């Protein structure tokens, strides 16, 4: 199973089956991952603010059991992270090592509540800078002990891009790669394209929430994106885990929590979710102790049973149906060739002459019908319509985002001064708008791919029908599913100058009472709206041009591939029929092949019935 957007030399990208874990830090994703593996492999950090993507993959000769491949961030990526967090604290990042001096001067008392994760991250960067920078951008080999430090020690983990732990387990034996993604509330979660690729390309998505904890804002943002893209999945591949279920005082209380989670998923368009209450602590203890009763009581057994049924039936059925269709096509073709091979010499000669004429004309007609203008015009129309609605939804939600950014808990005179907290609120507003826009555009890519897939299918169907009419006995091959690479979407709006202009922002603030109870905040909201709308429009114009170019190029390449495949299929049919119609046709060989194909089809049908 290939992970789009992953490194070309990424071993996990070649895995057969990928499970991606999502959820906030406090949900216990690492604990649940340990329960699945059956060992305490991933360390559980108490209050991390950043985290790399951790992939638990099968061992290889080059990477034996218990070794980890650690990819460090580039120095530029680290400096970008620093600048992002400084801006979130209302500071204008200084170039080069000047940013490190800014970190040294930071005081906890100057940091508003929402800035605490950024402050903790920056302090971790400062603590680990000298040790990490010499390895920036490198890939390192680590032992299990070193792996745990890279995961759990903040002064190390904040410099890591991703880690692959090669670890043999029952999951690994089944070819399963387990991906523990950064918490939805982590600093690294701002890299929305990475998370999106794991949503899009994972074979299964597991969202983990903690027993009786309300969804955080970051959780809600993730679930909103999940709701946007779920209809693009061929199957419902989402599972929801309520962790720490052992905290329930009674079965009734546990059932109430499950109903609560289910009702809270509805606003995101997630209906009839598969929800499993699990005690990860009891599950891993049950597996380590060989205690079946404890394992069963943890709730993990019920999840694993349903999950393996999903993996072995629903997912497998897609591949089996496709294979059966192709098998049936080959069976029918061999059957027809065999019948022709048994005809008299004169009839076979007439069919040979007719075949040469038909195949030549069909290939020429196919070559002449590849024009893509209408399809690409449809693509651009779809991009325009989809991004127009993104723009409308952004304008509609502006008021909510403004209120979330400019509120009494963040605009405080005792947290670094009003001017700085206003600037920090401006950075938060830009973050909220940027995040939602990038998520909307990423979701749009799936809708565009669905549109292009349908255009391609219609084109293929027209071509196949015409070739079938034109060439006696020709059967169209199954069209492979369209596969597109998600283009890189801008994750940030271009800087909105007003949001970083302390002097301009503070012009709307005379006092806390005037700002929140009087007209100050509303006047600022009204003044910012057209400035932000202009930045949003420019952002969407850039994304429109990027999407048109990226998908137009990919679609043209895909159609060229399908055209070549159809040409090859016609040529193969011509050559196969010529062999069947020749005087030395291998009738006995074809009879054996036909019998073998018939047995395979019967076996497949029996297996499906069982």
XYZ file of C-alpha atoms in Angstrom, residues 38-486:
449
model
C 1.058 -6.287 22.969
C 4.144 -4.672 24.502
C 5.077 -1.301 25.981
C 6.953 -0.210 22.872
C 6.041 3.481 22.634
C 6.896 5.571 25.686
C 4.054 7.624 27.088
C 5.062 11.262 27.559
C 3.153 13.140 30.274
C 2.753 16.551 28.601
C 4.441 16.694 25.213
C 3.997 19.754 23.014
C 5.532 18.340 19.874
C 5.833 14.882 18.429
C 7.148 13.197 15.337
C 5.273 10.652 13.282
C 6.148 7.250 14.734
C 5.750 4.237 12.475
C 6.058 0.718 13.849
C 7.088 -1.442 10.900
C 8.307 -5.026 10.391
C 12.027 -5.668 10.702
C 14.263 -6.171 7.646
C 17.797 -7.559 7.227
C 19.103 -3.988 7.108
C 16.955 -2.822 10.028
C 16.675 -5.725 12.494
C 14.194 -6.009 15.348
C 14.543 -3.157 17.848
C 16.358 -0.682 15.601
C 14.919 2.706 14.684
C 15.412 4.929 11.667
C 15.248 8.550 12.815
C 14.785 11.363 10.289
C 15.850 14.709 11.737
C 14.287 17.985 10.613
C 16.360 20.237 8.395
C 17.796 23.333 10.036
C 15.460 25.496 7.950
C 12.441 23.491 9.110
C 13.492 23.960 12.736
C 13.943 27.702 12.233
C 10.514 27.869 10.572
C 9.002 26.121 13.612
C 10.731 28.604 15.911
C 9.442 31.575 13.913
C 5.926 30.139 13.938
C 5.895 29.738 17.729
C 7.457 33.142 18.386
C 4.762 34.739 16.217
C 2.127 32.789 18.163
C 3.462 34.496 21.299
C 3.102 37.922 19.699
C 6.784 38.392 18.868
C 8.311 39.337 15.539
C 10.891 36.567 14.905
C 14.422 37.851 14.435
C 16.562 36.347 11.674
C 19.221 33.706 12.318
C 20.369 33.090 15.868
C 18.627 36.254 16.981
C 15.551 34.064 17.430
C 17.443 31.997 20.011
C 18.164 35.175 21.974
C 14.438 35.948 21.894
C 13.723 32.537 23.410
C 16.259 33.101 26.196
C 14.518 36.345 27.165
C 11.061 34.778 27.378
C 9.484 34.558 30.824
C 6.583 32.270 31.776
C 4.682 35.224 33.243
C 4.670 36.888 29.812
C 2.951 33.951 28.131
C -0.866 33.776 27.795
C -2.554 30.397 28.454
C -2.862 29.497 24.773
C 0.812 30.219 24.330
C 2.024 27.659 26.892
C 2.620 24.870 24.315
C 4.637 27.267 22.159
C 6.661 28.419 25.162
C 7.385 24.807 26.170
C 8.396 23.953 22.605
C 10.761 26.917 22.354
C 12.418 26.045 25.666
C 12.913 22.470 24.432
C 14.517 23.776 21.237
C 16.891 25.916 23.278
C 17.825 22.987 25.514
C 18.559 20.606 22.639
C 19.931 22.999 20.021
C 23.658 22.326 20.358
C 23.252 18.539 20.319
C 20.712 18.392 17.495
C 21.843 20.948 14.919
C 24.948 18.975 13.798
C 22.538 16.188 12.749
C 19.922 18.432 11.075
C 18.458 16.800 7.995
C 20.245 13.501 8.619
C 18.896 9.974 9.028
C 20.169 8.266 12.169
C 20.165 4.669 13.375
C 18.978 4.327 16.975
C 18.679 1.589 19.576
C 15.459 0.986 21.496
C 16.752 3.082 24.399
C 17.686 5.948 22.073
C 14.347 5.577 20.264
C 12.454 6.106 23.525
C 14.438 9.275 24.178
C 13.723 10.632 20.690
C 10.023 10.039 21.352
C 9.656 11.120 24.986
C 12.402 13.695 25.697
C 11.149 17.017 24.406
C 14.599 18.493 23.825
C 15.188 15.636 21.357
C 11.721 15.005 19.912
C 11.237 18.606 18.807
C 14.054 18.128 16.246
C 12.645 14.899 14.765
C 10.572 14.747 11.576
C 9.640 11.055 11.692
C 10.774 7.770 13.210
C 10.424 4.202 11.997
C 10.762 1.570 14.673
C 11.435 -1.870 13.214
C 9.728 -4.191 15.647
C 8.517 -7.757 15.233
C 5.092 -8.476 16.692
C 1.806 -10.156 15.837
C 0.892 -7.013 13.873
C 4.146 -7.108 11.924
C 3.590 -10.759 11.036
C 0.386 -9.690 9.286
C 2.227 -6.992 7.342
C 0.615 -4.178 9.329
C 2.286 -0.793 9.760
C 1.030 1.187 12.750
C 1.334 4.973 12.452
C 1.131 7.114 15.588
C 0.571 10.643 14.280
C 1.328 13.874 16.179
C -1.483 14.865 18.518
C -4.079 17.082 16.901
C -3.032 19.690 19.477
C 0.712 19.463 18.859
C 2.954 22.079 17.287
C 3.796 19.698 14.443
C 0.117 19.121 13.627
C 0.159 22.459 11.801
C 1.716 20.581 8.864
C -1.709 19.707 7.551
C -0.576 18.051 4.321
C 1.210 15.289 6.238
C -1.843 14.457 8.341
C -4.080 14.607 5.262
C -1.990 12.024 3.427
C -2.311 9.651 6.359
C -6.083 10.211 6.400
C -6.355 9.693 2.675
C -4.028 6.760 2.162
C -4.323 4.730 5.356
C -6.209 1.466 5.020
C -7.816 2.190 8.399
C -8.178 5.317 10.552
C -8.419 4.982 14.325
C -9.477 8.106 16.229
C -8.684 7.805 19.923
C -10.425 9.901 22.566
C -10.104 9.691 26.342
C -12.964 8.497 28.516
C -15.275 11.366 29.472
C -13.035 14.040 27.907
C -14.737 16.577 25.688
C -13.344 16.978 22.184
C -10.749 19.743 22.125
C -10.750 22.454 19.474
C -7.957 20.555 17.688
C -10.029 17.353 17.843
C -13.005 19.163 16.347
C -10.875 20.567 13.538
C -9.607 17.080 12.720
C -13.091 15.544 12.836
C -14.384 18.311 10.596
C -11.785 17.326 7.998
C -12.657 13.660 8.449
C -16.292 14.548 7.792
C -15.318 16.443 4.631
C -13.433 13.543 3.063
C -15.183 10.411 4.355
C -17.449 10.140 1.307
C -14.352 9.837 -0.885
C -13.366 6.545 0.758
C -14.297 3.369 -1.099
C -15.155 1.877 2.307
C -15.944 3.194 5.762
C -12.464 2.762 7.210
C -12.998 4.804 10.389
C -12.950 3.356 13.910
C -13.424 5.362 17.114
C -11.754 4.279 20.353
C -12.889 5.513 23.780
C -9.760 4.928 25.843
C -9.538 4.321 29.621
C -12.946 2.619 29.658
C -11.995 1.045 33.003
C -12.779 4.413 34.609
C -16.497 3.715 34.142
C -18.247 2.948 37.428
C -20.898 0.796 35.731
C -21.886 -0.626 32.325
C -24.656 1.973 32.195
C -22.193 4.808 32.653
C -19.944 3.374 29.926
C -22.901 3.051 27.547
C -23.785 6.668 28.270
C -20.279 7.818 27.349
C -20.406 5.869 24.088
C -23.751 7.510 23.239
C -22.249 10.892 24.093
C -19.320 10.327 21.706
C -21.710 9.147 18.994
C -23.900 12.244 19.348
C -20.841 14.495 19.233
C -19.699 12.939 15.957
C -23.010 13.748 14.238
C -22.269 17.466 13.672
C -19.261 16.382 11.587
C -21.415 14.231 9.318
C -20.156 10.992 10.878
C -23.170 8.698 11.279
C -23.384 5.164 12.651
C -19.743 5.205 13.774
C -17.960 2.084 14.966
C -17.154 2.978 18.596
C -15.163 0.725 20.930
C -14.593 1.438 24.636
C -11.143 0.069 25.539
C -8.829 0.039 28.542
C -5.392 0.150 26.918
C -3.751 -0.379 30.328
C -5.667 -3.597 31.001
C -5.196 -4.773 27.412
C -1.413 -4.526 27.410
C -1.244 -6.097 30.880
C -3.510 -8.930 29.707
C -1.304 -9.635 26.708
C 1.944 -9.447 28.701
C 0.605 -11.676 31.480
C -1.213 -14.067 29.153
C -4.366 -13.257 31.135
C -7.282 -13.910 28.766
C -9.921 -12.681 31.197
C -8.171 -9.337 31.692
C -7.630 -8.971 27.941
C -11.275 -9.753 27.168
C -12.456 -7.385 29.901
C -10.325 -4.588 28.440
C -12.580 -4.360 25.381
C -9.625 -4.732 22.997
C -10.586 -8.258 21.947
C -13.951 -7.048 20.619
C -12.247 -4.302 18.641
C -9.540 -6.598 17.238
C -12.135 -9.184 16.195
C -14.217 -6.626 14.284
C -11.151 -4.934 12.876
C -9.631 -8.141 11.503
C -13.006 -9.014 9.963
C -12.946 -5.616 8.260
C -9.385 -6.162 7.018
C -9.920 -9.719 5.842
C -13.357 -9.325 4.264
C -14.357 -5.772 3.327
C -10.910 -4.714 2.099
C -10.127 -8.094 0.563
C -13.490 -8.186 -1.245
C -12.517 -5.124 -3.283
C -9.404 -6.863 -4.601
C -11.166 -10.197 -5.077
C -13.988 -8.686 -7.132
C -11.505 -6.929 -9.387
C -9.501 -10.137 -9.838
C -12.649 -12.137 -10.594
C -13.715 -9.662 -13.284
C -10.330 -9.913 -14.978
C -10.329 -13.713 -14.666
C -13.759 -13.892 -16.262
C -12.616 -11.662 -19.138
C -9.597 -13.873 -19.819
C -11.786 -17.005 -19.592
C -14.257 -15.665 -22.159
C -11.460 -14.591 -24.502
C -9.760 -18.015 -24.422
C -13.152 -19.693 -24.917
C -13.806 -17.616 -28.034
C -10.300 -18.221 -29.413
C -10.705 -21.951 -28.915
C -13.992 -21.953 -30.809
C -12.389 -20.075 -33.711
C -9.373 -22.373 -33.767
C -11.692 -25.324 -34.440
C -13.267 -23.702 -37.538
C -12.328 -24.753 -41.070
C -9.289 -23.236 -42.800
C -11.266 -21.045 -45.212
C -13.305 -19.412 -42.437
C -10.204 -18.839 -40.356
C -8.444 -17.154 -43.301
C -11.388 -14.802 -43.901
C -11.400 -13.882 -40.195
C -7.652 -13.218 -40.274
C -8.036 -10.711 -43.093
C -10.998 -9.024 -41.397
C -9.074 -8.891 -38.100
C -6.093 -7.061 -39.631
C -8.382 -4.428 -41.135
C -10.434 -3.963 -37.962
C -7.440 -3.693 -35.642
C -5.656 -1.171 -37.872
C -8.722 1.044 -38.194
C -9.526 0.818 -34.469
C -6.009 1.806 -33.414
C -6.000 4.761 -35.801
C -9.411 5.918 -34.533
C -8.258 5.644 -30.924
C -5.184 7.744 -31.645
C -7.338 10.457 -33.223
C -9.770 10.762 -30.298
C -7.452 11.684 -27.432
C -8.206 15.443 -27.322
C -8.526 16.606 -23.698
C -9.783 20.192 -24.031
C -13.337 19.456 -22.897
C -12.149 17.439 -19.899
C -9.706 20.125 -18.783
C -12.356 22.808 -19.163
C -14.613 20.724 -16.924
C -11.756 20.461 -14.407
C -11.299 24.239 -14.300
C -15.039 24.749 -13.933
C -15.122 22.333 -11.003
C -12.145 24.050 -9.338
C -13.833 27.426 -9.681
C -17.112 26.217 -8.180
C -15.525 24.327 -5.291
C -13.196 27.161 -4.288
C -16.036 29.679 -4.557
C -17.892 27.711 -1.892
C -14.711 27.509 0.207
C -14.516 31.305 0.060
C -18.169 31.631 1.086
C -17.783 29.231 4.029
C -14.651 31.064 5.165
C -16.483 34.393 5.190
C -19.367 32.796 7.082
C -17.089 31.418 9.823
C -14.885 34.511 10.175
C -16.821 35.794 13.178
C -16.337 32.548 15.120
C -12.591 32.495 14.441
C -12.223 36.152 15.394
C -13.976 35.505 18.716
C -11.776 32.470 19.410
C -8.615 34.516 18.794
C -9.562 37.827 20.434
C -11.026 36.851 23.796
C -10.592 37.873 27.422
C -8.342 34.919 28.267
C -5.757 35.931 25.651
C -5.953 39.753 25.587
C -4.491 40.438 29.012
C -2.494 43.296 30.445
C -0.537 40.945 32.725
C 0.765 38.605 30.014
C 3.508 40.515 28.273
C 1.492 43.661 27.705
C -1.667 44.327 25.730
C 0.153 45.138 22.501
C 1.932 41.800 22.446
C -1.141 39.818 23.346
C -3.087 41.603 20.614
C -0.377 40.631 18.159
C -0.468 37.037 19.456
C -4.245 37.031 18.953
C -3.699 38.288 15.411
C -1.290 35.395 14.786
C -3.876 32.972 16.191
C -6.579 34.363 13.890
C -4.285 33.954 10.894
C -3.480 30.400 12.048
C -7.170 29.496 12.375
C -8.050 30.867 8.944
C -4.929 29.363 7.330
C -5.586 25.960 8.856
C -9.207 25.816 7.757
C -8.387 27.054 4.255
C -5.637 24.479 3.767
C -7.947 21.748 5.064
C -10.728 22.867 2.740
C -8.397 22.900 -0.280
C -7.011 19.472 0.625
C -10.559 18.118 0.849
C -11.231 19.771 -2.515
C -8.412 17.729 -4.061
C -10.369 14.535 -3.371
C -13.482 15.941 -5.027
C -11.419 16.995 -8.043
C -9.866 13.545 -8.257
C -13.333 12.009 -8.144
C -14.377 14.321 -10.999
C -11.327 13.426 -13.075
C -11.793 9.738 -12.311
C -15.377 9.931 -13.599
C -14.299 11.841 -16.724
C -11.636 9.218 -17.361
C -14.056 6.346 -16.762
C -16.580 7.851 -19.187
C -13.861 8.349 -21.800
C -12.597 4.782 -21.296
C -16.132 3.384 -21.506
C -16.774 5.221 -24.797
C -13.500 4.015 -26.261
C -14.049 0.462 -25.033
C -17.587 0.329 -26.450
C -16.403 1.604 -29.828
C -13.495 -0.848 -29.953
C -15.780 -3.701 -28.968
C -18.120 -2.814 -31.854
C -15.206 -2.413 -34.266
C -13.070 -5.459 -33.432
C -14.713 -8.874 -33.436
C -14.393 -10.747 -30.157
C -12.478 -8.024 -28.327
C -13.225 -7.690 -24.608
C -12.163 -4.494 -22.787
C -9.804 -4.958 -19.834
C -10.738 -3.567 -16.453
C -9.805 0.063 -16.173
C -7.364 0.625 -13.299
C -8.554 3.051 -10.651
C -7.250 6.549 -11.174
C -4.398 7.404 -8.848
C -3.374 11.024 -8.431
C -0.644 12.610 -6.348
C -2.007 15.261 -4.014
